[in-house]
XYZ file of C-alpha atoms in Angstrom:
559
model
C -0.035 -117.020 260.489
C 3.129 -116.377 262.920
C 2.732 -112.773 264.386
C 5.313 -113.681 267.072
C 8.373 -111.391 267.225
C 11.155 -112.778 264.676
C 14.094 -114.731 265.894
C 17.123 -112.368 266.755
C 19.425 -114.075 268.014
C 21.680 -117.051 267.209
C 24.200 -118.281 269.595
C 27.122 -120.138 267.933
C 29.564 -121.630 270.154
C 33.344 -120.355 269.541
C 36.652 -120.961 271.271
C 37.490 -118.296 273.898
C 41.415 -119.195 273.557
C 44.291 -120.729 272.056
C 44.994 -120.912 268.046
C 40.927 -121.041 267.406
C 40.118 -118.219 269.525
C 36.793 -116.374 268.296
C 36.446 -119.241 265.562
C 33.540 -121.908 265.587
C 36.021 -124.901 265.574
C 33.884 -127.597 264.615
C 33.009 -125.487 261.399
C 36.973 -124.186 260.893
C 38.477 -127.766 261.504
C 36.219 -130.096 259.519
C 36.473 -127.582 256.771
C 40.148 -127.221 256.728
C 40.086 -131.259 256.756
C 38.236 -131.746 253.933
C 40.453 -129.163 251.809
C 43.675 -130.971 252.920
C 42.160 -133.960 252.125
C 41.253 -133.179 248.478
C 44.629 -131.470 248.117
C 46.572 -134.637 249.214
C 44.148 -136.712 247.811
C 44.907 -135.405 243.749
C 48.589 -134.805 244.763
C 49.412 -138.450 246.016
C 46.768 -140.487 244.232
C 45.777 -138.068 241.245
C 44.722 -141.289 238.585
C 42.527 -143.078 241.539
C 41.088 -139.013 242.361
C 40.456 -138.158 238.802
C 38.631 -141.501 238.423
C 36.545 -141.716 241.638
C 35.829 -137.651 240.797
C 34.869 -138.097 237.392
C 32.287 -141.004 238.506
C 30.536 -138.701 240.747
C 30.653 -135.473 238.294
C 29.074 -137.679 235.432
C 26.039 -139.162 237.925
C 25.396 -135.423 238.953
C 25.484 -134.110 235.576
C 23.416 -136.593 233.914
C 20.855 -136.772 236.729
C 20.358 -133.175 238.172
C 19.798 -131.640 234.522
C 16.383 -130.340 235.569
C 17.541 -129.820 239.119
C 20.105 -127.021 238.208
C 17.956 -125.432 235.011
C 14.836 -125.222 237.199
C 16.315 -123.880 240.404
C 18.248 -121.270 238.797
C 14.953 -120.223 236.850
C 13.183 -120.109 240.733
C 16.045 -118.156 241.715
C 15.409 -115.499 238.685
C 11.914 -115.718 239.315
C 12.084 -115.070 242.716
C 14.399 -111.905 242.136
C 12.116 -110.029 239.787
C 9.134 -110.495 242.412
C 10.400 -109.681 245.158
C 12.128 -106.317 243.081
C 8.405 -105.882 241.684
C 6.724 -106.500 244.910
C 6.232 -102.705 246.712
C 5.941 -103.981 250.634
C 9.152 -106.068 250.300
C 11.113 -103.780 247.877
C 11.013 -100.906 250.356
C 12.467 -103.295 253.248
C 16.220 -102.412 254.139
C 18.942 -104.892 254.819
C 19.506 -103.233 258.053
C 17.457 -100.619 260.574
C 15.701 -97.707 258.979
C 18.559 -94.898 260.138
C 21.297 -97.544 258.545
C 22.544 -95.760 254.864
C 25.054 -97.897 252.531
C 28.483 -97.730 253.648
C 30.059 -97.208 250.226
C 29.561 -95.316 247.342
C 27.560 -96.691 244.178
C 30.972 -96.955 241.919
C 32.475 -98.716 244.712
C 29.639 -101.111 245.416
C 29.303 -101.930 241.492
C 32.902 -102.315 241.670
C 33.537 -104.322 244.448
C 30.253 -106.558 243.203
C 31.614 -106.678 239.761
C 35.433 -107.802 240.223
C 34.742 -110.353 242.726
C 31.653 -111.945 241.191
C 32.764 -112.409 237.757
C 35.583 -110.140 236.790
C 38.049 -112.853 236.374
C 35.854 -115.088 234.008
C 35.265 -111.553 231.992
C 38.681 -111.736 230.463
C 38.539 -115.020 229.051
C 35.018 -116.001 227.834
C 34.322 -112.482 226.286
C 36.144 -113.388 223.896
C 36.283 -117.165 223.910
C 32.297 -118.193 224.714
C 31.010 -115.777 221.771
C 33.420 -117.743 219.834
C 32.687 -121.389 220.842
C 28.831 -120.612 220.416
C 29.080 -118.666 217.421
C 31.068 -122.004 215.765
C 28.767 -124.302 218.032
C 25.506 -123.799 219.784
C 21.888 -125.582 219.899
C 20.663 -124.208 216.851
C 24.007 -125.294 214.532
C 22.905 -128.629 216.136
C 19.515 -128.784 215.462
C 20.617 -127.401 211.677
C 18.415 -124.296 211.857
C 21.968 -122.492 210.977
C 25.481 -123.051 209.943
C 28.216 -122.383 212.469
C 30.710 -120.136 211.615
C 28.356 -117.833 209.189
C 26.674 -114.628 209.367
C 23.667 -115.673 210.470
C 25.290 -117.447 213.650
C 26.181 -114.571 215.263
C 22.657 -113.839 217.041
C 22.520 -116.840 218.241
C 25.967 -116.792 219.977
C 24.956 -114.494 222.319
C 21.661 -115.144 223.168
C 23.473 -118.541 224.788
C 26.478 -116.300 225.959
C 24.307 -114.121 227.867
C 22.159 -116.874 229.062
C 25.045 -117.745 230.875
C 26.290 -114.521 232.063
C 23.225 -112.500 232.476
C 20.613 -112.883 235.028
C 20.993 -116.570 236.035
C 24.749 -115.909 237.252
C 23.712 -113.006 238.938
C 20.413 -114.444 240.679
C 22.411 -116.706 242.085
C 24.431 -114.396 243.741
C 21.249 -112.287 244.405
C 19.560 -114.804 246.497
C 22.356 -115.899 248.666
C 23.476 -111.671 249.150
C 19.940 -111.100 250.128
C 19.256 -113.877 252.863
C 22.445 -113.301 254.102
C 22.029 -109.390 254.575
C 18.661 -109.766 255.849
C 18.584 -112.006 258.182
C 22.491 -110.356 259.708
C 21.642 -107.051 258.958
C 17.919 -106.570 260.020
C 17.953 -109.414 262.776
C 21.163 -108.881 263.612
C 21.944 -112.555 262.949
C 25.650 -113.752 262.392
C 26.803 -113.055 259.404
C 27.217 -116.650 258.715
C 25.147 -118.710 255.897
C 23.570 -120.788 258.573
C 21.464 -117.447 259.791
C 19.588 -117.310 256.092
C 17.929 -120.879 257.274
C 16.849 -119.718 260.941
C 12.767 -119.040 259.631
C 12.529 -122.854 258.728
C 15.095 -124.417 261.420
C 15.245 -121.851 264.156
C 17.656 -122.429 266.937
C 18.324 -125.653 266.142
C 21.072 -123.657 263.669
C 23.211 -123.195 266.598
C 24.460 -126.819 266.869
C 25.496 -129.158 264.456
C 22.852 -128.400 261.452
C 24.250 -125.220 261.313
C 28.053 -126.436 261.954
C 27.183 -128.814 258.164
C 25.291 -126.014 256.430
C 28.643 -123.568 257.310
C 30.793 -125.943 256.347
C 29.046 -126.777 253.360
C 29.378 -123.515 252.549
C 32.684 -122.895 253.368
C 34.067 -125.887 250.467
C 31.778 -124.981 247.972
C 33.406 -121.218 248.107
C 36.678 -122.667 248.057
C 35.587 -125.191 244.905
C 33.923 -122.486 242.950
C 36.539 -119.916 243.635
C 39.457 -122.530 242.435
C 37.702 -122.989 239.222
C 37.676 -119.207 238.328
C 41.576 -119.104 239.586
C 42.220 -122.399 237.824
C 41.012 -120.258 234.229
C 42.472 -116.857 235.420
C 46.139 -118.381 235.847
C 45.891 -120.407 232.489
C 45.550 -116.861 230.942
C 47.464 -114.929 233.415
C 50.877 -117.282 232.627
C 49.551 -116.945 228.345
C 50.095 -113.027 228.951
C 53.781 -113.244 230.805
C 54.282 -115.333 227.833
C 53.140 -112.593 225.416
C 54.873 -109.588 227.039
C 57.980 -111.826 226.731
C 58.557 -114.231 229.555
C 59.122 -117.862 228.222
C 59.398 -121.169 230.051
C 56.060 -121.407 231.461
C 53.741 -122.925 228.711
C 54.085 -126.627 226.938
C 54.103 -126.627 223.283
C 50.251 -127.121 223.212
C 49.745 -123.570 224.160
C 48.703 -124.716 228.218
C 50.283 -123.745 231.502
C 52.759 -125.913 232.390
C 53.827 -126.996 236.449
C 56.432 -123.570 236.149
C 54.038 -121.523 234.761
C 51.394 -122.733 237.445
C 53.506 -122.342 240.312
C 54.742 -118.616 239.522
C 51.258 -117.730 238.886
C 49.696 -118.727 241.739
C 52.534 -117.974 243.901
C 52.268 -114.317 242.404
C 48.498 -114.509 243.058
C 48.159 -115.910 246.072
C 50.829 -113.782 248.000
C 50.042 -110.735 246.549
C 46.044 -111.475 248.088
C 46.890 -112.807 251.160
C 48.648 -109.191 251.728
C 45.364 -107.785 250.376
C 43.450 -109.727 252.947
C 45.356 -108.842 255.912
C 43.889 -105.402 255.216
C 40.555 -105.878 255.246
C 37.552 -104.674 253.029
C 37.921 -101.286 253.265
C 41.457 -100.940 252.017
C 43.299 -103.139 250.226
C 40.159 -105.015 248.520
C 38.121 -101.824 248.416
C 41.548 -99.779 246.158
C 42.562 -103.129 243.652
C 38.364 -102.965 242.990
C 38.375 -99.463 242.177
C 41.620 -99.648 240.211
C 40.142 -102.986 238.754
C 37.137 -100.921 237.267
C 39.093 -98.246 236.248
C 41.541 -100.693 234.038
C 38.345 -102.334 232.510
C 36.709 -98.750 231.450
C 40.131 -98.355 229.904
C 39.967 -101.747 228.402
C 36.278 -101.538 226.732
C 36.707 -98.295 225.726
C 39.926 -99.714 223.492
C 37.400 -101.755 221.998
C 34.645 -99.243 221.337
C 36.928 -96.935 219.964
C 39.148 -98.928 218.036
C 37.227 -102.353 217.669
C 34.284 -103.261 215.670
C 32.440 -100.452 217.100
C 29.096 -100.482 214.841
C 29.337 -105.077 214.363
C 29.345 -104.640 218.683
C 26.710 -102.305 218.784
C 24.570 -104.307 216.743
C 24.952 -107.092 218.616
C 24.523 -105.676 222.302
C 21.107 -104.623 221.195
C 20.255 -107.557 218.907
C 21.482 -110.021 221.318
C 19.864 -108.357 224.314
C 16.560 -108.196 222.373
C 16.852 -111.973 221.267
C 17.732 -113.029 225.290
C 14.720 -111.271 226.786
C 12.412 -112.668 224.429
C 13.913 -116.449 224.705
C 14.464 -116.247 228.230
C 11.042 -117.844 229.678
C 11.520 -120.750 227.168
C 15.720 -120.600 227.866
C 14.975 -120.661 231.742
C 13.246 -123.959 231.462
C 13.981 -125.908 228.576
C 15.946 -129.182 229.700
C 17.304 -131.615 226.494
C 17.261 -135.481 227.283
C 19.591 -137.835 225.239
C 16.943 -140.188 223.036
C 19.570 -143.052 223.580
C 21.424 -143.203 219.800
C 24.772 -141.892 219.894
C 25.084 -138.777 217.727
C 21.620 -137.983 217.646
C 20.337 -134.667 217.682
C 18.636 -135.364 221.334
C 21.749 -136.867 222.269
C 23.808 -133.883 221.165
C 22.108 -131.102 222.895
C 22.066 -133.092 226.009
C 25.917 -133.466 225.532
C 25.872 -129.709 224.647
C 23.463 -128.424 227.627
C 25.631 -130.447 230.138
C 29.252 -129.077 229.320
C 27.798 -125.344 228.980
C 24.320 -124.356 230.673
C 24.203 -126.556 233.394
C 28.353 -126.493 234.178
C 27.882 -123.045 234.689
C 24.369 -123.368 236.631
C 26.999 -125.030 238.915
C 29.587 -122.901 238.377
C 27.643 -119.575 239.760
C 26.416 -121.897 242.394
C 29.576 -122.752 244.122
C 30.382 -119.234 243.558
C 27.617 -117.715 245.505
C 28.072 -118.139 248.951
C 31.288 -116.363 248.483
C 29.878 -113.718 246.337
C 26.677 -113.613 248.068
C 28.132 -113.039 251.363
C 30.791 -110.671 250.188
C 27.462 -108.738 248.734
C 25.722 -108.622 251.660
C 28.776 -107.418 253.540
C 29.078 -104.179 251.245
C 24.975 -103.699 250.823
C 24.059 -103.042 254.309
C 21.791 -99.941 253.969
C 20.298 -100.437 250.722
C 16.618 -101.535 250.183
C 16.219 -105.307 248.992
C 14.861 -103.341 245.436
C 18.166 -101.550 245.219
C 19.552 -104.591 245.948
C 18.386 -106.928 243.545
C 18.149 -104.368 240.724
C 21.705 -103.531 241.360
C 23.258 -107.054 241.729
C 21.322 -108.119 238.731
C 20.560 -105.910 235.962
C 24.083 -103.664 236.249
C 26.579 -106.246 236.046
C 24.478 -108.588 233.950
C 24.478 -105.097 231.502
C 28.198 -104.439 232.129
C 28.715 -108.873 230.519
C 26.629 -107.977 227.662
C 28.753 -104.796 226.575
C 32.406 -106.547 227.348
C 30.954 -109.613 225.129
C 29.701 -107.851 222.249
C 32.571 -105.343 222.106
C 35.707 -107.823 222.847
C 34.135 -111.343 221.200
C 32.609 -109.156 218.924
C 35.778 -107.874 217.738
C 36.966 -110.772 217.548
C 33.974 -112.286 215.563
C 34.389 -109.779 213.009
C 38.033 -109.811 212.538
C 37.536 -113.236 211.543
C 34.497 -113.685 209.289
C 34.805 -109.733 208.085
C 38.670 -109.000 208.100
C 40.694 -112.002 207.486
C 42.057 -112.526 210.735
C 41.664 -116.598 209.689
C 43.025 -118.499 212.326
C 44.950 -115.744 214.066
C 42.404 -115.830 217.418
C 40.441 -118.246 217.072
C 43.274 -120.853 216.975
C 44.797 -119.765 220.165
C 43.843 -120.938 223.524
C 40.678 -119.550 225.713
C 43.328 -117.518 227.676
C 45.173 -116.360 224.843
C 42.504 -115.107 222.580
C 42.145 -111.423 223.950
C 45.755 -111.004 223.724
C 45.943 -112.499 219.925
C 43.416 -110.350 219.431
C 45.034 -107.164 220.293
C 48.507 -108.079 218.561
C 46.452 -108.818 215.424
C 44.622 -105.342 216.052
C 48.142 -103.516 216.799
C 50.894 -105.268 215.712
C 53.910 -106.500 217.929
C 55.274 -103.199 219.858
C 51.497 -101.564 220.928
C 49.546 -105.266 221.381
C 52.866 -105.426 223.968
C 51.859 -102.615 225.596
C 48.029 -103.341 225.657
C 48.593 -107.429 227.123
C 50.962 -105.432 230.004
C 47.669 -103.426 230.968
C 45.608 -106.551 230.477
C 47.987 -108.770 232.131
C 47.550 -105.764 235.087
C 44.151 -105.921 234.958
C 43.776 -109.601 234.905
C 46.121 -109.543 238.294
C 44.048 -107.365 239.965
C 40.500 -109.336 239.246
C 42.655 -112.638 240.515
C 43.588 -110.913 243.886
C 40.176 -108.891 244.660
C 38.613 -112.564 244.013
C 41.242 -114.505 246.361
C 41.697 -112.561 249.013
C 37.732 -111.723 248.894
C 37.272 -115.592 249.249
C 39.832 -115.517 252.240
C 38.147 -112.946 254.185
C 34.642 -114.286 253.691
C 36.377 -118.098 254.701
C 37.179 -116.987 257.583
C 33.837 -115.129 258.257
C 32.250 -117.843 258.351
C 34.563 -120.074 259.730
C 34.511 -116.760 262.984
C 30.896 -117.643 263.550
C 29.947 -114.618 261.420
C 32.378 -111.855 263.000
C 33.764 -109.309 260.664
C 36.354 -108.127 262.356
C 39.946 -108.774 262.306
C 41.057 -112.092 261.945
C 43.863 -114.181 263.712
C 46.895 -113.629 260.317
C 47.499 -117.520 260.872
C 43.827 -118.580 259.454
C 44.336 -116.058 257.002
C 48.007 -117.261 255.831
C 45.982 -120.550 255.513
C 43.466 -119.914 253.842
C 45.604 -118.197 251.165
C 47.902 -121.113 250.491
C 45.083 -123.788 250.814
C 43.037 -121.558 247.831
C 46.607 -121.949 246.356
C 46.968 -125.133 246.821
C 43.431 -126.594 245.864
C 43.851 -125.108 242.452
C 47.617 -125.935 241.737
C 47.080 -129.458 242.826
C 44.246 -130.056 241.029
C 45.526 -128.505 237.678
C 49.034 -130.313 238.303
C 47.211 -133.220 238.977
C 44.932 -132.954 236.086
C 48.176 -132.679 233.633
C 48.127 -129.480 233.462
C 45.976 -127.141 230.708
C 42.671 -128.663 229.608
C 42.792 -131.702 232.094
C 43.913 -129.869 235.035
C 40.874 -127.488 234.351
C 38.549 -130.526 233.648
C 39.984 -131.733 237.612
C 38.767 -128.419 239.178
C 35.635 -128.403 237.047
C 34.591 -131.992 238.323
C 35.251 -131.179 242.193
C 33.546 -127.841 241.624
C 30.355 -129.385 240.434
C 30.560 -132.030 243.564
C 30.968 -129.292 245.942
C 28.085 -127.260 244.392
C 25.432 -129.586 244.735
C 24.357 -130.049 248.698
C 25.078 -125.894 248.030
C 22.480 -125.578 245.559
C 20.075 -127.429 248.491
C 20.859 -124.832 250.924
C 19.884 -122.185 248.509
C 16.653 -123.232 247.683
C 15.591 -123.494 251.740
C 17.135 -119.744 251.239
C 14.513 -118.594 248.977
C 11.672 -120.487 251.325
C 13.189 -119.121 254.139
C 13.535 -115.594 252.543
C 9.791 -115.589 251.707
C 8.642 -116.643 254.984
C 10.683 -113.975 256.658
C 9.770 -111.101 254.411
C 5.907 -112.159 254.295
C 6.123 -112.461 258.185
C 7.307 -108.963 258.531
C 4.925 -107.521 256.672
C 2.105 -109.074 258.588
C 4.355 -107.988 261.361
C 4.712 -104.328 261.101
C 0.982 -104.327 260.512
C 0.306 -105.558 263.935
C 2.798 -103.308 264.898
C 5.264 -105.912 266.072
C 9.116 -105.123 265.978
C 11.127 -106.947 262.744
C 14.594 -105.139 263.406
C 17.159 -105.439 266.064
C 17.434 -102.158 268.042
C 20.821 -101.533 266.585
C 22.169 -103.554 264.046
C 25.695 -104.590 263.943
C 27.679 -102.336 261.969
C 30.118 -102.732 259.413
C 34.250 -103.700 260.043
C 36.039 -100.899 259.304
């Protein structure tokens, strides 16, 4: 039992001068080489990339089943007991006189539009849809797809997805990361989540990989959310009357792409130059105010009582299936078409995509957490990163897919939404629901609100790049890295989708790196949650002993 003082303090060696000044170069130039590489890589050879990629996705996929189910049921696990657990619930991320820098609605917010805003608008309407035409139980022929009786078991896999696991994920990452910087006074940097189980060893080159590791996943995971947000971002300038940008099969095509992202990306990098506080701090609270205008269309005006039952019913079925959901893992039985074979095929492309998915996704969203949670106790923390946003998925998918469920089986809509595209369905939707001249004016205020998730997530990704490429420091950054960062997020997702073909190919290309890059991630977060333990248990033991666990002062906040 360790009852030495904790380790606070973490020397990483940065540049003093020149274009790298205040940066850890060995983390911000092997980082910025693999990215170019990628990007060069599917622009110049994109048949020999898509290949080589596709070999590697399908080996991960069909061997690291049990790895991503499993881990992201530890990660869940781990969550609930440390909320649950008194002596490490009361424990701040930060000193005892430190108080949370922002308000609740801005810190729900903030957490909200950068962790999964984006995906909000397209699968809470699409991935009710998909699973109430498709899902386990339509396989194993316990029900039909597309009937009444389908519609339960739609969302209990649509809020598998989007419901505690996501948000664990992000949970575990946010809370390592805010401990060990904001208590220890560690740098803000993910290699400072590891220092219980490595020590100062993390100030040479184990800590240079685990930050760069870090630093490609975030880049991979937050391309894959762009590459879906401009698909449907270019489907509503195409609905509100700008033409040119789609092919005839209803996809993005290289115009479309390009105006999107160049609209995107610029319009973030501006953002980013601000910093936290301002620029990414106002599009989040304009953001939430959109999507309270949004949802309460759909309350008021959608299928009010069909979403009400479901929220409930579906929330009711999830919490009961979740122990078995958490840790059930389908092997193929070796005949093609079989049943076992089918859910295998099934679990892959949905559960454990997005297992990766929210993976890749957290050390961005994780970090960004823990850079607007210092204050609050690691209960506040995990109940608020968890059950409030996992709440605020269940309402949008019962109310939007909802409505678009019942239009269909209840109302006659036929094919009206759920033959459009994943991007297009909300706005279908609403042009069914208002006719041409107001479903204009409601995909403007989505097309708004879509714009404003897609910049709070860029230039969110930007900042928190170059955080970690700065060795952890929050302040200002040199506008160069920035201005790279920016077009490099740009560029990762345009090449990719260009690459791919555009549409569902070019998705399928930033899918298949974004499941590569998530992998040695999903290592690192596991030695998180052993690390996190450690710590937490040690401090305990600690205080008792009456041994310090906090710096003197912590490091405060940028403004």
């Amino acid at each position: 039992m360790s009852t030495k003082p904790p380790l606070m303090e973490l020397p990483i060696e940065t540049s003093d001068t020149g274009f790298y000044s205040g940066f850890s170069k060995s983390v911000a130039i092997y980082s910025k080489l693999i990215v170019a590489i990628l990007v060069i890589w599917a622009v110049v050879f994109p048949e020999q990339a898509g290949r080589i990629l596709n070999a590697i996705n399908s080996f991960i996929l069909a061997n690291t089943a049990y790895w991503y189910i499993w881990i992201v049921a530890l990660f869940v696990t781990l969550c609930i007991a440390l909320a649950i657990w008194p002596a490490a619930g009361r424990l701040k991320l930060g000193v005892d006189a430190d108080t949370p820098e922002f308000s609740n609605f801005s810190w729900f917010s903030m957490m909200f539009g950068a962790g999964i805003g984006v995906g909000m608008l397209t699968w809470a309407v699409a991935e009710p849809v998909y699973h109430f035409q498709n899902n386990p139980e339509v396989i194993q022929g316990i029900v039909e797809g597309s009937s009444a009786e389908n519609v339960r078991y739609a969302y209990k896999w649509s809020f598998l997805h989007w419901g505690l696991g996501a948000w664990a994920c992000y949970a575990i990452a946010g809370l390592a990361l805010g401990f060990f910087c904001y208590r220890r006074g560690l740098p803000l940097t993910m290699r400072s989540s590891l220092t219980p189980l490595f020590g100062k060893t993390l100030s040479g080159p184990l800590g240079n990989l685990i930050d760069i590791v870090a630093v490609v996943a975030t880049i991979l995971g937050v391309a894959q959310t762009l590459g879906f947000g401009v698909e449907q971002f270019v489907a509503g300038l195409t609905r509100i009357g700008i033409d040119g940008l789609m092919n005839d099969g209803g996809t993005a095509n290289t115009t479309g792409i390009i105006v999107a992202l160049l609209a995107i990306m610029g319009a973030s990098t501006a953002s980013a130059l601000s910093g936290v506080g301002k620029g990414i701090k106002w599009l989040s609270n304009l953001n939430m105010g959109l999507s309270i205008f949004l949802l309460s269309f759909f309350l008021i005006f959608g299928s009010t009582f069909f979403g009400l039952q479901a929220l409930f019913l579906g929330i009711w079925d999830y919490v009961i299936a979740l122990p078995s959901l958490m840790f059930t893992v389908w092997r193929a039985d070796g005949v093609e078409g079989s049943v076992a074979t089918n859910l295998e095929g099934w679990q892959g492309a949905w559960s454990v995509f997005y297992w990766a998915w929210w993976v890749a996704f957290a050390p961005f969203v994780g970090l960004f957490l823990a850079r607007i949670s210092k204050g609050r106790t690691i209960r506040e923390f995990v109940l608020g990163a968890m059950i409030v946003p996992s709440l605020m998925c269940f309402v949008w998918f019962t109310w939007a897919g909802g409505t678009a469920i019942d239009l269909t089986l209840n109302q006659g809509a036929g094919d009206a939404i759920f033959g459009t595209g994943d991007g297009d369905k909300i706005f279908a939707m609403v042009v069914h629901m208002l006719g041409a001249t107001l479903g204009w004016v409601m995909s403007l205020v989505i097309v708004i609100l879509l714009m404003t998730y897609l910049v709070t997530t860029a230039d969110s990704a930007v900042l928190i790049v170059n955080t970690i490429n700065a060795a952890g420091d929050e302040g200002p950054k040199a506008r160069p890295h920035i201005y790279f960062w920016g077009i490099a997020l740009g560029a990762v997702v345009g090449a990719l989708l260009i690459a791919g073909g555009g549409g569902g190919g070019g998705l399928k290309a930033i899918q298949t790196a974004m499941v590569i890059g998530a992998f040695p991630f999903s290592v690192v977060m596991v030695l998180q949650c052993v690390a996190l333990v450690k710590a937490i248990s040690n401090d305990i033991k600690r205080e008792k002993s009456g041994i310090q666990t906090t710096t003197e002062a912590a490091p405060s906040a940028a403004e």
